[in-house]
């Protein structure tokens, strides 16, 4: 790795959690981690640009990520040619702002995904138990909420959330994001009750299937507490 870095002008890192990313940077020499990375790179006289992304692995493969860039404007400008139109379909440009602002947006933005899956899970369970039927609910979601809502609704309906060999987004990482969000809210004097509920269901899914569980396992947890099997 050191040999590769020595020949590089721009170094991109994409790893799972705070411990891993710090290990990478400390080998070379949440918003807290981003601030620490800024200090590490500054000590090595290297600029740092935060660039968290929104999008599942399939979107990354297709170059359809949404990239959030923050740091000194002149440093962000160096990274721009590799984001929109290459790695992603769009940039959220926070040039001139602290790199930690990009991380903050990423954490808060991820709570929207948690809330979406929680709402879909509850809706699917009530549709099944009330006699409406999940197929009818799926038609409603497709008609009114195309895009991520429809995609996740189909993952629930089809049973993809429990059939995968490997999670699309692991329950462990989802709980890590939830914890970061709850910590940020608490420090700001606010509360995210929806995230608390979703994290509780993630904990139940984690207990039921372990680390191979997927973020969409929220549905299985809602099913369990409603008297249905985890798997549909």
Coordinates of C-alpha atoms in Angstrom, one line a residue:
X1 CA 0.0 0.0 0.0
X2 CA 2.8 2.4 0.9
X3 CA 4.4 1.8 -2.6
X4 CA 1.1 2.6 -4.3
X5 CA 0.5 5.7 -2.3
X6 CA 4.0 7.0 -3.0
X7 CA 3.2 7.1 -6.7
X8 CA -0.2 8.7 -6.3
X9 CA -1.4 12.3 -6.7
X10 CA -4.9 11.6 -5.3
X11 CA -5.8 8.7 -2.9
X12 CA -9.3 7.5 -2.6
X13 CA -10.3 5.4 0.4
X14 CA -13.6 3.6 0.9
X15 CA -13.9 1.4 4.0
X16 CA -16.6 0.3 6.3
X17 CA -16.2 2.1 9.6
X18 CA -14.2 4.5 11.8
X19 CA -11.8 1.9 13.0
X20 CA -10.9 0.7 9.5
X21 CA -10.5 4.2 8.0
X22 CA -8.2 5.3 10.9
X23 CA -6.2 2.1 10.5
X24 CA -5.6 3.0 6.8
X25 CA -4.5 6.5 7.5
X26 CA -2.4 5.6 10.5
X27 CA -0.7 3.0 8.4
X28 CA 0.2 5.8 5.9
X29 CA 1.8 7.8 8.6
X30 CA -18.4 10.1 12.2
X31 CA -17.6 13.8 12.1
X32 CA -15.0 13.2 14.9
X33 CA -13.2 10.7 12.7
X34 CA -13.2 13.1 9.7
X35 CA -11.7 15.8 11.9
X36 CA -9.0 13.4 13.0
X37 CA -8.2 12.5 9.4
X38 CA -7.8 16.2 8.6
X39 CA -5.2 16.5 11.4
X40 CA -3.4 13.3 10.2
X41 CA -3.2 14.5 6.6
X42 CA -2.3 18.0 7.6
X43 CA 0.6 16.6 9.6
X44 CA 1.8 14.9 6.4
X45 CA 1.3 18.2 4.5
X46 CA -1.4 16.6 2.4
X47 CA -4.8 18.1 1.6
X48 CA -8.0 16.2 2.6
X49 CA -11.4 16.2 1.0
X50 CA -14.3 14.4 2.5
X51 CA -16.4 12.5 -0.1
X52 CA -19.0 10.3 1.5
X53 CA -21.5 8.8 -1.1
X54 CA -25.1 7.9 -1.2
X55 CA -26.1 4.8 -3.1
X56 CA -26.1 1.0 -3.0
X57 CA -23.2 -1.1 -4.5
X58 CA -25.2 -1.6 -7.7
X59 CA -25.4 2.2 -8.1
X60 CA -21.6 2.4 -7.6
X61 CA -21.1 -0.2 -10.3
X62 CA -23.3 1.9 -12.6
X63 CA -21.6 5.2 -11.8
X64 CA -24.8 6.5 -10.2
X65 CA -23.7 7.5 -6.8
X66 CA -24.4 10.9 -5.2
X67 CA -21.1 12.3 -3.9
X68 CA -20.8 14.8 -1.1
X69 CA -17.6 16.9 -1.3
X70 CA -16.3 19.1 1.4
X71 CA -12.9 20.7 2.2
X72 CA -10.9 23.6 0.9
X73 CA -12.3 24.8 -2.4
X74 CA -9.0 24.3 -4.3
X75 CA -8.8 20.7 -2.9
X76 CA -12.4 19.9 -3.9
X77 CA -11.7 21.2 -7.4
X78 CA -8.9 18.5 -7.8
X79 CA -11.4 15.7 -6.9
X80 CA -14.4 17.0 -9.0
X81 CA -13.3 15.4 -12.3
X82 CA -13.6 12.0 -10.7
X83 CA -17.0 12.3 -9.1
X84 CA -20.0 13.5 -11.2
X85 CA -19.9 11.7 -14.6
X86 CA -17.4 9.1 -13.4
X87 CA -18.2 7.6 -10.0
X88 CA -21.5 9.3 -9.6
X89 CA -24.5 11.0 -11.3
X90 CA -24.4 14.1 -9.1
X91 CA -22.4 16.1 -6.6
X92 CA -23.5 17.9 -3.5
X93 CA -20.7 20.5 -3.4
X94 CA -19.8 21.8 0.0
X95 CA -16.6 23.5 -1.2
X96 CA -15.1 25.8 1.4
X97 CA -16.8 24.0 4.3
X98 CA -15.2 21.8 6.9
X99 CA -14.9 18.2 5.7
X100 CA -16.9 17.1 8.8
X101 CA -20.0 18.8 7.2
X102 CA -20.0 16.1 4.5
X103 CA -19.9 13.4 7.1
X104 CA -22.7 15.1 9.0
X105 CA -24.9 15.2 5.9
X106 CA -24.1 11.5 5.2
X107 CA -25.1 10.4 8.7
X108 CA -28.3 12.5 8.8
X109 CA -29.1 11.5 5.2
X110 CA -28.8 7.8 6.1
X111 CA -31.6 8.2 8.7
X112 CA -34.0 8.9 5.8
X113 CA -33.2 5.4 4.5
X114 CA -33.9 3.9 7.9
X115 CA -37.2 5.7 8.3
X116 CA -38.2 4.7 4.8
X117 CA -37.6 1.0 5.5
X118 CA -39.4 1.3 8.9
X119 CA -42.4 2.8 7.3
X120 CA -42.5 0.2 4.5
X121 CA -42.1 -2.6 6.9
X122 CA -45.0 -1.5 9.1
X123 CA -47.1 -0.9 6.1
X124 CA -46.4 -4.3 4.6
X125 CA -47.2 -6.0 7.9
X126 CA -50.5 -4.2 8.4
X127 CA -51.4 -4.8 4.8
X128 CA -50.9 -8.5 5.2
X129 CA -52.6 -8.8 8.6
X130 CA -55.6 -6.6 7.7
X131 CA -56.4 -8.5 4.5
X132 CA -55.4 -5.7 2.1
X133 CA -52.5 -7.8 0.9
X134 CA -48.9 -6.8 0.2
X135 CA -49.4 -7.0 -3.6
X136 CA -52.0 -4.2 -3.4
X137 CA -49.7 -2.2 -1.2
X138 CA -46.9 -2.7 -3.7
X139 CA -49.0 -1.3 -6.5
X140 CA -49.7 1.8 -4.4
X141 CA -45.9 2.3 -3.6
X142 CA -45.0 1.8 -7.3
X143 CA -47.6 4.4 -8.4
X144 CA -46.9 7.1 -5.8
X145 CA -43.2 6.5 -4.7
X146 CA -41.1 5.3 -7.7
X147 CA -37.4 4.9 -7.1
X148 CA -35.9 3.8 -3.7
X149 CA -39.3 3.3 -2.0
X150 CA -40.4 0.9 -4.8
X151 CA -37.1 -0.9 -4.8
X152 CA -37.1 -1.5 -1.1
X153 CA -40.8 -2.4 -1.0
X154 CA -40.0 -5.1 -3.6
X155 CA -37.1 -6.4 -1.5
X156 CA -39.6 -6.9 1.4
X157 CA -42.3 -8.3 -0.8
X158 CA -40.0 -10.8 -2.5
X159 CA -38.2 -11.9 0.6
X160 CA -34.9 -10.7 -0.6
X161 CA -34.2 -9.3 2.9
X162 CA -33.7 -12.9 4.2
X163 CA -32.7 -14.8 1.1
X164 CA -29.4 -13.1 0.4
X165 CA -26.1 -15.0 1.0
X166 CA -24.5 -11.6 1.8
X167 CA -26.4 -8.5 3.0
X168 CA -26.8 -5.6 0.6
X169 CA -26.2 -3.3 3.6
X170 CA -25.4 -5.1 6.8
X171 CA -27.3 -4.8 10.0
X172 CA -24.1 -4.1 11.8
X173 CA -23.2 -1.1 9.6
X174 CA -26.9 0.1 9.7
X175 CA -26.7 0.1 13.6
X176 CA -23.4 2.0 13.5
X177 CA -25.1 4.7 11.4
X178 CA -28.1 4.8 13.7
X179 CA -25.8 5.2 16.7
X180 CA -23.9 8.1 15.1
X181 CA -27.2 9.8 14.2
X182 CA -28.6 9.4 17.7
X183 CA -25.3 10.7 19.2
X184 CA -25.4 13.8 16.9
X185 CA -29.0 14.5 17.8
X186 CA -28.4 14.2 21.5
X187 CA -25.4 16.5 21.4
X188 CA -27.5 19.0 19.5
X189 CA -30.3 18.9 22.1
X190 CA -32.7 17.0 19.8
X191 CA -34.1 13.5 19.5
X192 CA -34.8 11.2 16.5
X193 CA -37.5 8.9 17.8
X194 CA -38.0 7.3 14.4
X195 CA -34.4 6.3 14.3
X196 CA -34.7 4.9 17.8
X197 CA -37.6 2.7 16.7
X198 CA -35.7 1.5 13.6
X199 CA -32.6 0.8 15.6
X200 CA -34.6 -1.3 18.0
X201 CA -35.9 -3.4 15.1
X202 CA -32.3 -3.6 13.7
X203 CA -31.3 -5.0 17.1
X204 CA -34.0 -7.6 16.9
X205 CA -33.0 -8.6 13.4
X206 CA -29.3 -8.8 14.5
X207 CA -30.4 -11.1 17.4
X208 CA -32.4 -13.3 15.0
X209 CA -29.9 -13.7 12.1
X210 CA -26.6 -12.3 13.4
X211 CA -24.1 -10.2 11.3
X212 CA -25.4 -11.6 8.0
X213 CA -28.6 -9.7 8.5
X214 CA -29.5 -6.9 6.1
X215 CA -30.9 -3.4 6.9
X216 CA -34.2 -4.5 5.3
X217 CA -34.3 -7.1 8.1
X218 CA -36.3 -4.4 9.9
X219 CA -39.2 -5.9 8.1
X220 CA -38.5 -9.3 9.7
X221 CA -38.3 -7.8 13.1
X222 CA -41.7 -5.9 12.6
X223 CA -43.2 -9.2 11.5
X224 CA -42.0 -11.0 14.6
X225 CA -43.4 -8.4 17.0
X226 CA -46.7 -8.7 15.1
X227 CA -47.0 -12.4 15.5
X228 CA -45.7 -13.4 12.0
X229 CA -42.6 -15.4 11.2
X230 CA -39.4 -13.4 10.5
X231 CA -39.3 -14.8 6.9
X232 CA -42.2 -14.1 4.7

